[in-house]
Amino acid sequence: MNEVSATLSSIVDAGAERHAVIQVSKLRKNYRRGRIQAVKDISFHVGKGRIFGLIGPDGAGKTSTLQILAGVLSANGGSVTVSGVDVLKRPEGVKARIGYMPQGLGLNLYDSLTAAENIEFFRDLRQVPQTQYQANLERLLKMTRLEPFLGRAAGKLSGGMRQKLALICTLIHLPDILLLDEPTTGVDPISRREFWTIIHELVTSHKTTVLMTTSYMDEAERCHDVALMHEGEFIAQGAPDELTQSLPGELLAVDCANPGQVLSVMRGWPGIESAALFGAEVHVLLQASSQELEQRLHNVGVDDARIRTIPPGLEDLFVHKLARQTIMQPREEANGEGLVASHQYESIPIVTKGLTCRFGDFVAVDSVDLAVHRGEIFGLLGPNGAGKTTLIKMLCGLLPPSAGKAEVAGYDTSQQRRQICLRIGYMSQRFSLYQDLSVQANLELYAGLFGLSFGHRVNRIITLLHTLGLGEYRQRITQSLPLGLRQRLALACALLHEPELLFLDEPTSGVDPVARRQFWDTVH
């Protein structure tokens, strides 16, 4: 019976492949004269009206694959057919049939142009007839609800609005195929949900075919099919439900009084494949029984643990598969030791009273009162444009308040900015790194800006390179680094002078789950 099912399944798959809109076979892409293999003999197909997701860690080869399909990057081997066009032989022939949205917040937009002017520009670029253009624009504006903002400069739009505008520009000729490279990176959950509503409406009503990359596992679970990519290869492929059901072992949530301590104790135990903090719980992928875990916790003095089974998601599969590749394991040294000095506070580190920021008639931050205590992780939640970044900039002394008062490390943010700058670490939303400098050069530049002595500078750089796993990349140009490594470098620059407080502005946006877990291990 199993043989019959397997045979029927292979016949169905073969038929689906023959009618696929996108067909990729044994695709290869090398860089640096073959020394770096970005894509290694991958094969997949995407049917009409389907959403196919490429997921994987930074540097896995996802963007290279998408760029080859879009006809903007050459390949070193294999075959690629998109809507009947051989892309490797006729890369220009495919461009009229697709919509391609590159990675980054509205990277294909012109910030000095208004939203309407950006759309007009792409209309001219695509040579869309006036009648078709008006019909398409009306439909897209209704879907995105961007009509009230057509007169605003693209550079003044929030992240979610920028991505919606970028999507309109990508869709203005209503292509049958969409290639989206991490389209919701840096976008708040509300805008992400609206973005996906638009995508699903296009797939349902227009039978649009979508191939996308994403670092958000909840988004990957909305795809019809996904492929997990690592070091240029597919290590898992199929429907999200089928893949999560194949996860071996049992996924448990451990709720206790001191989850951080429990996490550190668990990590060395046999039978535990992965463990990570999720709020006040520890999620554990276990090859042993839950009763055995409960007994082990009891043996080390943890008697208040409440353990329950939870359903696995794609993130759990992602971490499991990459752990089996024996890379990207949580680094033993990523425990915070040596990252910052111990500080004793005589007062509450961060206090604000009625803190307000206005830009003309627009109130970005309105009378905020807060207090952040020593050793506390305080989170600001809100959609794009809510005022989170503005508040952080005022606390860092980078932006003067319009009203109210703030004290950071005992200093007034309005009067004592220099003193504050020397006592805080600030990791901005877009990472304040010099892209044309190496990892080592960026660290040395920041060490100089913070006034570190030569001996102290050398020791700190060595410590951070080792602790954050950047040693082997010290001579790499920053621009060539995957996003996760740039994130670590930005954190290293913020920690160089051993700050008393750390301000992180959306530090894990667009970073894959493994890198995100490693980052939070370091923060905790």
Short mmCIF file of C-alpha atoms in Angstrom, two decimals:
data_model
loop_
_atom_site.label_atom_id
_atom_site.label_comp_id
_atom_site.label_asym_id
_atom_site.label_seq_id
_atom_site.Cartn_x
_atom_site.Cartn_y
_atom_site.Cartn_z
CA MET A 1 0.00 0.00 0.00
CA ASN A 2 2.86 2.35 0.85
CA GLU A 3 4.50 1.60 -2.50
CA VAL A 4 1.25 2.44 -4.32
CA SER A 5 0.94 5.74 -2.37
CA ALA A 6 4.56 6.63 -3.12
CA THR A 7 4.04 5.88 -6.82
CA LEU A 8 0.85 8.01 -6.96
CA SER A 9 2.62 10.80 -5.12
CA SER A 10 5.54 10.78 -7.56
CA ILE A 11 3.12 10.85 -10.52
CA VAL A 12 1.31 13.87 -9.01
CA ASP A 13 4.63 15.62 -8.34
CA ALA A 14 5.84 14.98 -11.87
CA GLY A 15 2.60 16.41 -13.28
CA ALA A 16 2.84 19.46 -11.03
CA GLU A 17 6.42 20.07 -12.14
CA ARG A 18 5.48 19.91 -15.83
CA HIS A 19 2.83 22.61 -15.28
CA ALA A 20 4.95 24.72 -12.92
CA VAL A 21 5.32 28.46 -13.56
CA ILE A 22 8.81 28.43 -12.02
CA GLN A 23 11.14 25.48 -12.63
CA VAL A 24 14.66 25.33 -11.21
CA SER A 25 16.99 22.38 -11.72
CA LYS A 26 20.50 21.89 -10.28
CA LEU A 27 21.09 25.64 -10.03
CA ARG A 28 24.63 26.70 -9.08
CA LYS A 29 26.16 30.09 -8.28
CA ASN A 30 29.78 30.75 -7.31
CA TYR A 31 31.59 33.90 -6.21
CA ARG A 32 35.27 34.86 -6.07
CA ARG A 33 36.25 32.63 -8.99
CA GLY A 34 34.59 29.57 -7.52
CA ARG A 35 36.04 29.85 -4.03
CA ILE A 36 32.60 30.58 -2.53
CA GLN A 37 29.63 28.38 -3.53
CA ALA A 38 26.54 30.41 -2.74
CA VAL A 39 24.05 28.06 -4.43
CA LYS A 40 24.76 24.34 -4.80
CA ASP A 41 22.63 22.28 -7.20
CA ILE A 42 19.21 23.21 -5.85
CA SER A 43 16.02 22.10 -7.59
CA PHE A 44 12.39 23.09 -7.00
CA HIS A 45 9.22 24.11 -8.82
CA VAL A 46 6.35 26.48 -8.04
CA GLY A 47 2.87 26.03 -9.48
CA LYS A 48 0.53 28.81 -10.59
CA GLY A 49 -1.21 30.54 -7.70
CA ARG A 50 1.15 29.05 -5.11
CA ILE A 51 3.32 30.75 -2.48
CA PHE A 52 6.78 29.20 -2.13
CA GLY A 53 9.03 30.32 0.74
CA LEU A 54 12.82 30.15 0.89
CA ILE A 55 13.95 30.20 4.51
CA GLY A 56 17.42 29.90 5.95
CA PRO A 57 20.14 31.64 7.95
CA ASP A 58 22.00 34.73 6.75
CA GLY A 59 24.30 33.87 3.86
CA ALA A 60 22.39 30.69 2.94
CA GLY A 61 22.04 31.74 -0.73
CA LYS A 62 18.38 32.85 -0.74
CA THR A 63 18.94 36.31 -2.23
CA SER A 64 21.33 34.95 -4.88
CA THR A 65 18.66 32.46 -5.95
CA LEU A 66 15.99 35.16 -6.19
CA GLN A 67 18.28 37.50 -8.14
CA ILE A 68 19.06 34.75 -10.67
CA LEU A 69 15.33 34.12 -11.19
CA ALA A 70 14.80 37.87 -11.65
CA GLY A 71 17.43 37.98 -14.39
CA VAL A 72 19.71 40.40 -12.52
CA LEU A 73 22.42 37.85 -11.61
CA SER A 74 24.13 35.24 -13.75
CA ALA A 75 24.46 31.58 -12.74
CA ASN A 76 27.31 29.08 -13.09
CA GLY A 77 25.18 26.08 -13.97
CA GLY A 78 21.78 24.42 -13.99
CA SER A 79 18.55 25.55 -15.59
CA VAL A 80 15.90 28.14 -14.67
CA THR A 81 12.58 28.60 -16.46
CA VAL A 82 10.15 31.33 -15.38
CA SER A 83 6.83 31.61 -17.21
CA GLY A 84 8.28 29.67 -20.12
CA VAL A 85 11.38 31.86 -20.45
CA ASP A 86 14.86 30.34 -20.09
CA VAL A 87 16.24 32.91 -17.65
CA LEU A 88 19.89 31.86 -17.95
CA LYS A 89 19.81 32.32 -21.74
CA ARG A 90 17.37 35.26 -21.92
CA PRO A 91 17.53 37.20 -18.63
CA GLU A 92 15.96 40.31 -20.19
CA GLY A 93 13.04 38.27 -21.50
CA VAL A 94 11.72 37.45 -18.04
CA LYS A 95 11.70 40.97 -16.59
CA ALA A 96 8.42 42.05 -18.20
CA ARG A 97 6.64 39.03 -16.71
CA ILE A 98 7.68 39.39 -13.09
CA GLY A 99 7.58 41.85 -10.21
CA TYR A 100 10.79 41.88 -8.19
CA MET A 101 11.04 43.53 -4.77
CA PRO A 102 14.61 43.59 -3.39
CA GLN A 103 15.57 43.25 0.27
CA GLY A 104 15.41 46.37 2.44
CA LEU A 105 12.77 48.88 3.54
CA GLY A 106 11.57 50.24 0.21
CA LEU A 107 14.99 49.79 -1.38
CA ASN A 108 13.51 50.27 -4.85
CA LEU A 109 12.02 53.67 -3.90
CA TYR A 110 13.34 57.21 -4.42
CA ASP A 111 13.12 59.01 -1.08
CA SER A 112 13.05 62.53 -2.53
CA LEU A 113 10.01 61.72 -4.70
CA THR A 114 6.47 61.62 -3.34
CA ALA A 115 4.59 58.34 -3.18
CA ALA A 116 2.61 59.33 -6.30
CA GLU A 117 5.79 60.27 -8.20
CA ASN A 118 7.41 56.93 -7.32
CA ILE A 119 4.38 55.07 -8.70
CA GLU A 120 4.39 57.22 -11.87
CA PHE A 121 8.09 56.50 -12.34
CA PHE A 122 7.53 52.74 -12.20
CA ARG A 123 4.54 53.08 -14.51
CA ASP A 124 6.78 54.77 -17.11
CA LEU A 125 9.51 52.19 -16.51
CA ARG A 126 7.06 49.34 -17.13
CA GLN A 127 5.34 51.22 -20.00
CA VAL A 128 1.88 50.41 -18.62
CA PRO A 129 -0.93 51.76 -20.85
CA GLN A 130 -2.92 54.61 -19.22
CA THR A 131 -6.22 52.72 -18.98
CA GLN A 132 -4.60 49.64 -17.45
CA TYR A 133 -2.50 51.85 -15.16
CA GLN A 134 -5.53 53.67 -13.72
CA ALA A 135 -7.38 50.40 -13.12
CA ASN A 136 -4.35 48.77 -11.48
CA LEU A 137 -3.59 51.83 -9.36
CA GLU A 138 -7.16 52.14 -8.10
CA ARG A 139 -7.17 48.49 -7.10
CA LEU A 140 -3.76 48.62 -5.40
CA LEU A 141 -4.54 51.85 -3.49
CA LYS A 142 -7.74 50.29 -2.21
CA MET A 143 -5.86 47.19 -1.05
CA THR A 144 -3.03 49.14 0.64
CA ARG A 145 -5.06 52.17 1.86
CA LEU A 146 -2.20 54.46 0.82
CA GLU A 147 -4.26 57.07 -1.07
CA PRO A 148 -4.15 59.68 1.77
CA PHE A 149 -0.32 59.57 1.66
CA LEU A 150 0.28 59.95 -2.09
CA GLY A 151 1.58 63.50 -1.63
CA ARG A 152 4.08 62.58 1.09
CA ALA A 153 7.78 62.06 0.25
CA ALA A 154 8.75 58.38 0.32
CA GLY A 155 11.56 59.17 2.76
CA LYS A 156 8.98 60.49 5.26
CA LEU A 157 6.83 57.36 5.27
CA SER A 158 6.91 54.82 8.11
CA GLY A 159 8.45 51.40 7.48
CA GLY A 160 5.09 49.73 6.89
CA MET A 161 3.95 52.44 4.47
CA ARG A 162 7.26 52.24 2.58
CA GLN A 163 6.82 48.50 2.07
CA LYS A 164 3.25 48.99 0.86
CA LEU A 165 4.43 51.68 -1.57
CA ALA A 166 7.25 49.43 -2.75
CA LEU A 167 4.70 46.66 -3.31
CA ILE A 168 2.49 48.99 -5.40
CA CYS A 169 5.51 49.93 -7.53
CA THR A 170 6.35 46.23 -7.93
CA LEU A 171 2.75 45.34 -8.86
CA ILE A 172 1.78 48.35 -11.00
CA HIS A 173 1.86 46.22 -14.17
CA LEU A 174 0.07 43.38 -12.26
CA PRO A 175 2.59 40.65 -13.07
CA ASP A 176 1.68 36.98 -12.83
CA ILE A 177 4.83 36.22 -10.82
CA LEU A 178 6.13 38.00 -7.71
CA LEU A 179 9.68 37.62 -6.39
CA LEU A 180 9.88 39.13 -2.89
CA ASP A 181 13.14 39.26 -0.93
CA GLU A 182 12.33 39.55 2.81
CA PRO A 183 9.47 41.98 2.06
CA THR A 184 8.41 42.58 5.69
CA THR A 185 11.79 43.01 7.38
CA GLY A 186 11.61 45.98 9.76
CA VAL A 187 7.84 46.20 9.46
CA ASP A 188 5.60 46.11 12.54
CA PRO A 189 3.18 43.15 13.09
CA ILE A 190 0.09 45.14 12.06
CA SER A 191 1.63 46.20 8.73
CA ARG A 192 2.99 42.67 8.22
CA ARG A 193 -0.51 41.26 8.61
CA GLU A 194 -1.91 43.83 6.15
CA PHE A 195 0.92 43.01 3.72
CA TRP A 196 0.02 39.32 3.83
CA THR A 197 -3.66 40.09 3.33
CA ILE A 198 -2.70 41.84 0.08
CA ILE A 199 -0.53 38.90 -1.03
CA HIS A 200 -3.26 36.33 -0.33
CA GLU A 201 -5.85 38.47 -2.14
CA LEU A 202 -3.59 38.58 -5.21
CA VAL A 203 -3.03 34.83 -5.04
CA THR A 204 -6.75 34.11 -4.62
CA SER A 205 -8.23 36.56 -7.13
CA HIS A 206 -5.45 36.95 -9.69
CA LYS A 207 -3.75 33.52 -9.33
CA THR A 208 -0.45 35.30 -8.78
CA THR A 209 2.53 33.03 -8.15
CA VAL A 210 4.80 34.14 -5.31
CA LEU A 211 8.36 33.14 -4.51
CA MET A 212 9.64 34.86 -1.39
CA THR A 213 12.38 34.76 1.20
CA THR A 214 11.67 35.49 4.85
CA SER A 215 13.33 35.32 8.26
CA TYR A 216 9.95 35.29 10.07
CA MET A 217 8.84 31.73 10.71
CA ASP A 218 5.18 32.71 11.26
CA GLU A 219 5.24 34.07 7.69
CA ALA A 220 6.89 30.93 6.34
CA GLU A 221 4.02 28.93 7.83
CA ARG A 222 1.61 30.91 5.60
CA CYS A 223 3.33 29.60 2.45
CA HIS A 224 2.00 26.58 0.56
CA ASP A 225 5.49 25.10 0.36
CA VAL A 226 8.87 26.01 1.86
CA ALA A 227 12.49 25.02 1.44
CA LEU A 228 15.01 25.35 4.27
CA MET A 229 18.30 26.50 2.75
CA HIS A 230 21.71 26.26 4.38
CA GLU A 231 25.12 27.01 2.81
CA GLY A 232 23.60 26.96 -0.66
CA GLU A 233 21.74 23.66 -0.29
CA PHE A 234 18.22 22.54 0.56
CA ILE A 235 18.20 20.52 3.78
CA ALA A 236 14.39 20.27 4.03
CA GLN A 237 11.55 20.90 1.59
CA GLY A 238 7.77 20.47 1.69
CA ALA A 239 4.54 21.83 3.12
CA PRO A 240 5.00 23.58 6.51
CA ASP A 241 2.63 21.20 8.34
CA GLU A 242 4.41 18.13 6.99
CA LEU A 243 7.81 19.48 7.97
CA THR A 244 6.83 20.40 11.55
CA GLN A 245 5.23 16.98 12.05
CA SER A 246 8.54 15.38 11.10
CA LEU A 247 10.35 17.05 14.04
CA PRO A 248 11.70 14.25 16.26
CA GLY A 249 11.36 14.29 20.03
CA GLU A 250 9.00 16.29 22.22
CA LEU A 251 8.75 20.07 22.50
CA LEU A 252 8.14 21.23 26.07
CA ALA A 253 7.57 24.56 27.81
CA VAL A 254 9.08 24.87 31.28
CA ASP A 255 7.54 27.58 33.48
CA CYS A 256 9.46 28.38 36.69
CA ALA A 257 10.54 31.23 38.96
CA ASN A 258 14.02 31.60 37.50
CA PRO A 259 13.95 30.59 33.80
CA GLY A 260 17.39 32.08 33.05
CA GLN A 261 19.08 29.91 35.66
CA VAL A 262 17.16 26.81 34.52
CA LEU A 263 18.22 27.47 30.91
CA SER A 264 21.91 27.62 31.82
CA VAL A 265 21.62 24.40 33.85
CA MET A 266 19.78 22.51 31.09
CA ARG A 267 22.14 23.31 28.23
CA GLY A 268 24.68 20.61 29.07
CA TRP A 269 22.22 17.78 29.73
CA PRO A 270 22.11 14.77 27.38
CA GLY A 271 18.84 14.31 25.51
CA ILE A 272 18.21 18.06 25.22
CA GLU A 273 18.74 19.12 21.63
CA SER A 274 17.89 22.80 22.03
CA ALA A 275 16.69 25.15 24.75
CA ALA A 276 15.79 28.83 24.54
CA LEU A 277 14.07 31.53 26.59
CA PHE A 278 10.61 32.60 25.42
CA GLY A 279 9.46 35.29 27.84
CA ALA A 280 9.14 33.70 31.28
CA GLU A 281 9.38 30.16 29.89
CA VAL A 282 12.11 27.89 28.58
CA HIS A 283 11.24 25.93 25.43
CA VAL A 284 13.06 22.61 25.25
CA LEU A 285 13.33 20.11 22.39
CA LEU A 286 13.74 16.85 24.26
CA GLN A 287 14.72 13.37 23.12
CA ALA A 288 14.07 11.98 26.61
CA SER A 289 10.74 11.90 28.49
CA SER A 290 9.16 14.85 30.27
CA GLN A 291 9.17 12.81 33.50
CA GLU A 292 12.93 12.43 33.20
CA LEU A 293 13.32 16.19 32.69
CA GLU A 294 11.17 16.88 35.75
CA GLN A 295 13.34 14.53 37.83
CA ARG A 296 16.57 16.17 36.61
CA LEU A 297 15.23 19.60 37.54
CA HIS A 298 14.25 18.29 40.97
CA ASN A 299 17.78 16.90 41.44
CA VAL A 300 19.27 20.39 40.96
CA GLY A 301 16.82 22.03 43.33
CA VAL A 302 14.18 23.29 40.89
CA ASP A 303 10.92 22.09 42.44
CA ASP A 304 8.55 24.74 41.12
CA ALA A 305 8.82 23.81 37.42
CA ARG A 306 5.56 23.37 35.53
CA ILE A 307 6.08 21.41 32.31
CA ARG A 308 3.65 21.12 29.41
CA THR A 309 3.83 19.85 25.83
CA ILE A 310 3.51 22.49 23.08
CA PRO A 311 3.07 22.04 19.30
CA PRO A 312 6.25 22.62 17.27
CA GLY A 313 6.54 25.35 14.66
CA LEU A 314 8.83 25.95 11.72
CA GLU A 315 11.29 27.82 13.96
CA ASP A 316 11.79 24.65 16.01
CA LEU A 317 12.41 22.65 12.83
CA PHE A 318 14.75 25.38 11.58
CA VAL A 319 16.87 25.24 14.76
CA HIS A 320 16.78 21.41 14.78
CA LYS A 321 17.94 21.07 11.17
CA LEU A 322 20.74 23.61 11.54
CA ALA A 323 21.90 22.01 14.78
CA ARG A 324 22.22 18.71 12.89
CA GLN A 325 24.53 20.45 10.43
CA THR A 326 26.90 20.97 13.45
CA ILE A 327 27.12 24.68 12.76
CA MET A 328 25.36 27.64 14.28
CA GLN A 329 25.22 25.91 17.66
CA PRO A 330 24.91 28.41 20.53
CA ARG A 331 28.43 29.48 21.36
CA GLU A 332 29.59 28.46 24.82
CA GLU A 333 31.30 31.79 25.32
CA ALA A 334 28.17 33.81 24.45
CA ASN A 335 27.19 34.13 28.09
CA GLY A 336 27.85 37.81 28.67
CA GLU A 337 31.09 37.30 30.56
CA GLY A 338 33.64 39.90 29.57
CA LEU A 339 31.13 41.95 27.59
CA VAL A 340 30.49 44.69 30.14
CA ALA A 341 31.87 45.75 33.50
CA SER A 342 29.80 45.53 36.68
CA HIS A 343 28.15 48.84 37.64
CA GLN A 344 26.66 50.05 40.90
CA TYR A 345 23.87 52.63 40.67
CA GLU A 346 22.95 55.09 43.36
CA SER A 347 19.73 55.99 41.51
CA ILE A 348 17.35 54.45 38.98
CA PRO A 349 19.29 54.27 35.66
CA ILE A 350 16.49 55.68 33.45
CA VAL A 351 13.72 58.02 34.59
CA THR A 352 11.45 60.24 32.50
CA LYS A 353 8.72 62.70 33.45
CA GLY A 354 6.32 64.05 30.83
CA LEU A 355 8.90 63.47 28.07
CA THR A 356 7.57 64.92 24.82
CA CYS A 357 8.88 65.41 21.29
CA ARG A 358 7.18 67.48 18.59
CA PHE A 359 8.07 67.96 14.95
CA GLY A 360 6.11 71.08 14.05
CA ASP A 361 2.47 70.25 14.71
CA PHE A 362 3.16 66.51 14.85
CA VAL A 363 3.57 64.97 18.32
CA ALA A 364 5.91 61.97 18.02
CA VAL A 365 6.23 61.26 21.77
CA ASP A 366 3.53 62.51 24.12
CA SER A 367 4.20 62.97 27.88
CA VAL A 368 5.95 59.66 28.57
CA ASP A 369 6.67 58.69 32.20
CA LEU A 370 8.80 55.61 32.78
CA ALA A 371 11.42 54.14 35.09
CA VAL A 372 13.86 51.38 34.12
CA HIS A 373 15.67 49.67 36.99
CA ARG A 374 19.13 48.14 37.22
CA GLY A 375 19.47 44.76 35.55
CA GLU A 376 16.09 45.09 33.82
CA ILE A 377 15.28 44.49 30.15
CA PHE A 378 12.59 47.05 29.24
CA GLY A 379 10.79 46.65 25.90
CA LEU A 380 9.06 49.30 23.79
CA LEU A 381 6.32 47.79 21.63
CA GLY A 382 4.38 49.54 18.89
CA PRO A 383 3.79 49.87 15.14
CA ASN A 384 6.05 51.81 12.78
CA GLY A 385 5.70 55.51 13.52
CA ALA A 386 4.60 54.95 17.14
CA GLY A 387 7.55 56.98 18.49
CA LYS A 388 9.83 54.20 19.78
CA THR A 389 12.97 55.34 17.94
CA THR A 390 12.30 59.01 18.78
CA LEU A 391 12.05 58.12 22.49
CA ILE A 392 15.30 56.16 22.39
CA LYS A 393 17.09 59.03 20.62
CA MET A 394 15.94 61.46 23.31
CA LEU A 395 17.19 59.11 26.03
CA CYS A 396 20.56 58.83 24.26
CA GLY A 397 20.88 62.62 24.08
CA LEU A 398 20.72 62.59 20.27
CA LEU A 399 17.42 64.49 20.10
CA PRO A 400 16.38 67.35 22.44
CA PRO A 401 12.95 66.95 24.06
CA SER A 402 10.25 69.52 23.33
CA ALA A 403 8.96 69.22 26.90
CA GLY A 404 9.44 67.13 30.01
CA LYS A 405 12.62 65.73 31.50
CA ALA A 406 14.74 62.59 31.33
CA GLU A 407 17.67 61.38 33.42
CA VAL A 408 19.96 58.61 32.21
CA ALA A 409 22.65 57.22 34.54
CA GLY A 410 22.00 60.21 36.78
CA TYR A 411 22.54 62.82 34.03
CA ASP A 412 20.07 65.22 32.45
CA THR A 413 19.65 64.35 28.75
CA SER A 414 19.16 68.02 27.83
CA GLN A 415 22.21 69.40 29.65
CA GLN A 416 24.75 66.59 29.97
CA ARG A 417 24.77 64.76 26.65
CA ARG A 418 28.52 64.14 26.58
CA GLN A 419 28.48 62.41 29.97
CA ILE A 420 25.57 60.23 28.84
CA CYS A 421 27.25 59.21 25.56
CA LEU A 422 30.23 57.80 27.48
CA ARG A 423 27.99 55.67 29.71
CA ILE A 424 25.57 54.13 27.22
CA GLY A 425 25.78 51.76 24.30
CA TYR A 426 23.45 52.54 21.38
CA MET A 427 22.61 50.11 18.60
CA SER A 428 20.53 51.97 16.04
CA GLN A 429 17.79 50.46 13.88
CA ARG A 430 19.92 50.56 10.71
CA PHE A 431 23.23 49.69 12.43
CA SER A 432 25.64 52.66 12.48
CA LEU A 433 28.47 50.81 10.75
CA TYR A 434 30.87 51.95 8.03
CA GLN A 435 30.11 49.54 5.21
CA ASP A 436 33.40 50.00 3.34
CA LEU A 437 35.53 49.25 6.43
CA SER A 438 36.47 45.82 7.74
CA VAL A 439 35.10 44.39 10.99
CA GLN A 440 38.40 45.17 12.74
CA ALA A 441 38.51 48.72 11.32
CA ASN A 442 34.96 49.48 12.51
CA LEU A 443 35.85 48.36 16.04
CA GLU A 444 39.06 50.40 16.07
CA LEU A 445 37.21 53.47 14.81
CA TYR A 446 34.59 53.21 17.57
CA ALA A 447 37.29 52.57 20.17
CA GLY A 448 38.90 55.84 19.12
CA LEU A 449 35.58 57.69 19.26
CA PHE A 450 35.05 56.46 22.82
CA GLY A 451 38.58 57.51 23.80
CA LEU A 452 39.87 54.06 24.80
CA SER A 453 43.61 53.87 25.48
CA PHE A 454 45.68 51.71 23.12
CA GLY A 455 46.12 48.84 25.58
CA HIS A 456 42.50 48.85 26.67
CA ARG A 457 41.39 49.09 23.02
CA VAL A 458 43.37 46.00 21.97
CA ASN A 459 42.06 43.90 24.86
CA ARG A 460 38.44 44.95 24.36
CA ILE A 461 38.48 44.23 20.63
CA ILE A 462 40.03 40.79 21.18
CA THR A 463 37.44 39.99 23.89
CA LEU A 464 34.46 41.08 21.78
CA LEU A 465 35.65 39.36 18.60
CA HIS A 466 36.00 36.11 20.53
CA THR A 467 32.86 36.38 22.66
CA LEU A 468 30.55 37.36 19.79
CA GLY A 469 32.03 34.87 17.31
CA LEU A 470 33.48 37.48 14.95
CA GLY A 471 37.14 36.46 15.04
CA GLU A 472 37.22 34.68 11.68
CA TYR A 473 35.53 37.67 10.00
CA ARG A 474 37.80 40.42 11.38
CA GLN A 475 39.26 41.27 7.94
CA ARG A 476 35.95 40.99 6.03
CA ILE A 477 34.45 44.19 4.61
CA THR A 478 31.30 44.95 6.58
CA GLN A 479 29.10 45.34 3.49
CA SER A 480 29.85 41.74 2.49
CA LEU A 481 28.68 40.30 5.82
CA PRO A 482 25.28 38.59 6.22
CA LEU A 483 22.77 40.56 8.28
CA GLY A 484 23.24 38.41 11.40
CA LEU A 485 27.00 39.07 11.48
CA ARG A 486 26.47 42.80 10.92
CA GLN A 487 24.10 42.72 13.87
CA ARG A 488 26.80 41.16 16.07
CA LEU A 489 29.33 43.74 14.89
CA ALA A 490 26.92 46.60 15.71
CA LEU A 491 26.46 45.11 19.18
CA ALA A 492 30.24 44.82 19.61
CA CYS A 493 30.67 48.51 18.70
CA ALA A 494 27.99 49.45 21.25
CA LEU A 495 29.72 47.40 23.98
CA LEU A 496 33.33 48.51 23.36
CA HIS A 497 33.49 51.03 26.21
CA GLU A 498 31.69 48.73 28.71
CA PRO A 499 28.55 50.88 28.99
CA GLU A 500 26.27 51.02 32.01
CA LEU A 501 23.13 50.95 29.87
CA LEU A 502 22.38 49.49 26.45
CA PHE A 503 19.81 50.90 24.01
CA LEU A 504 18.78 48.50 21.22
CA ASP A 505 16.50 49.77 18.43
CA GLU A 506 14.89 46.73 16.74
CA PRO A 507 18.19 44.80 16.90
CA THR A 508 16.92 41.48 15.53
CA SER A 509 14.73 42.73 12.66
CA GLY A 510 15.32 40.50 9.64
CA VAL A 511 17.69 38.16 11.50
CA ASP A 512 17.17 34.39 11.25
CA PRO A 513 15.90 32.42 14.30
CA VAL A 514 19.25 30.87 15.22
CA ALA A 515 21.08 34.21 15.16
CA ARG A 516 18.17 35.76 17.05
CA ARG A 517 18.40 33.12 19.80
CA GLN A 518 22.17 33.62 20.06
CA PHE A 519 21.66 37.37 20.32
CA TRP A 520 19.17 36.98 23.17
CA ASP A 521 21.51 34.54 24.94
CA THR A 522 24.13 37.30 24.90
CA VAL A 523 21.67 39.96 26.11
CA HIS A 524 20.39 37.77 28.97
#
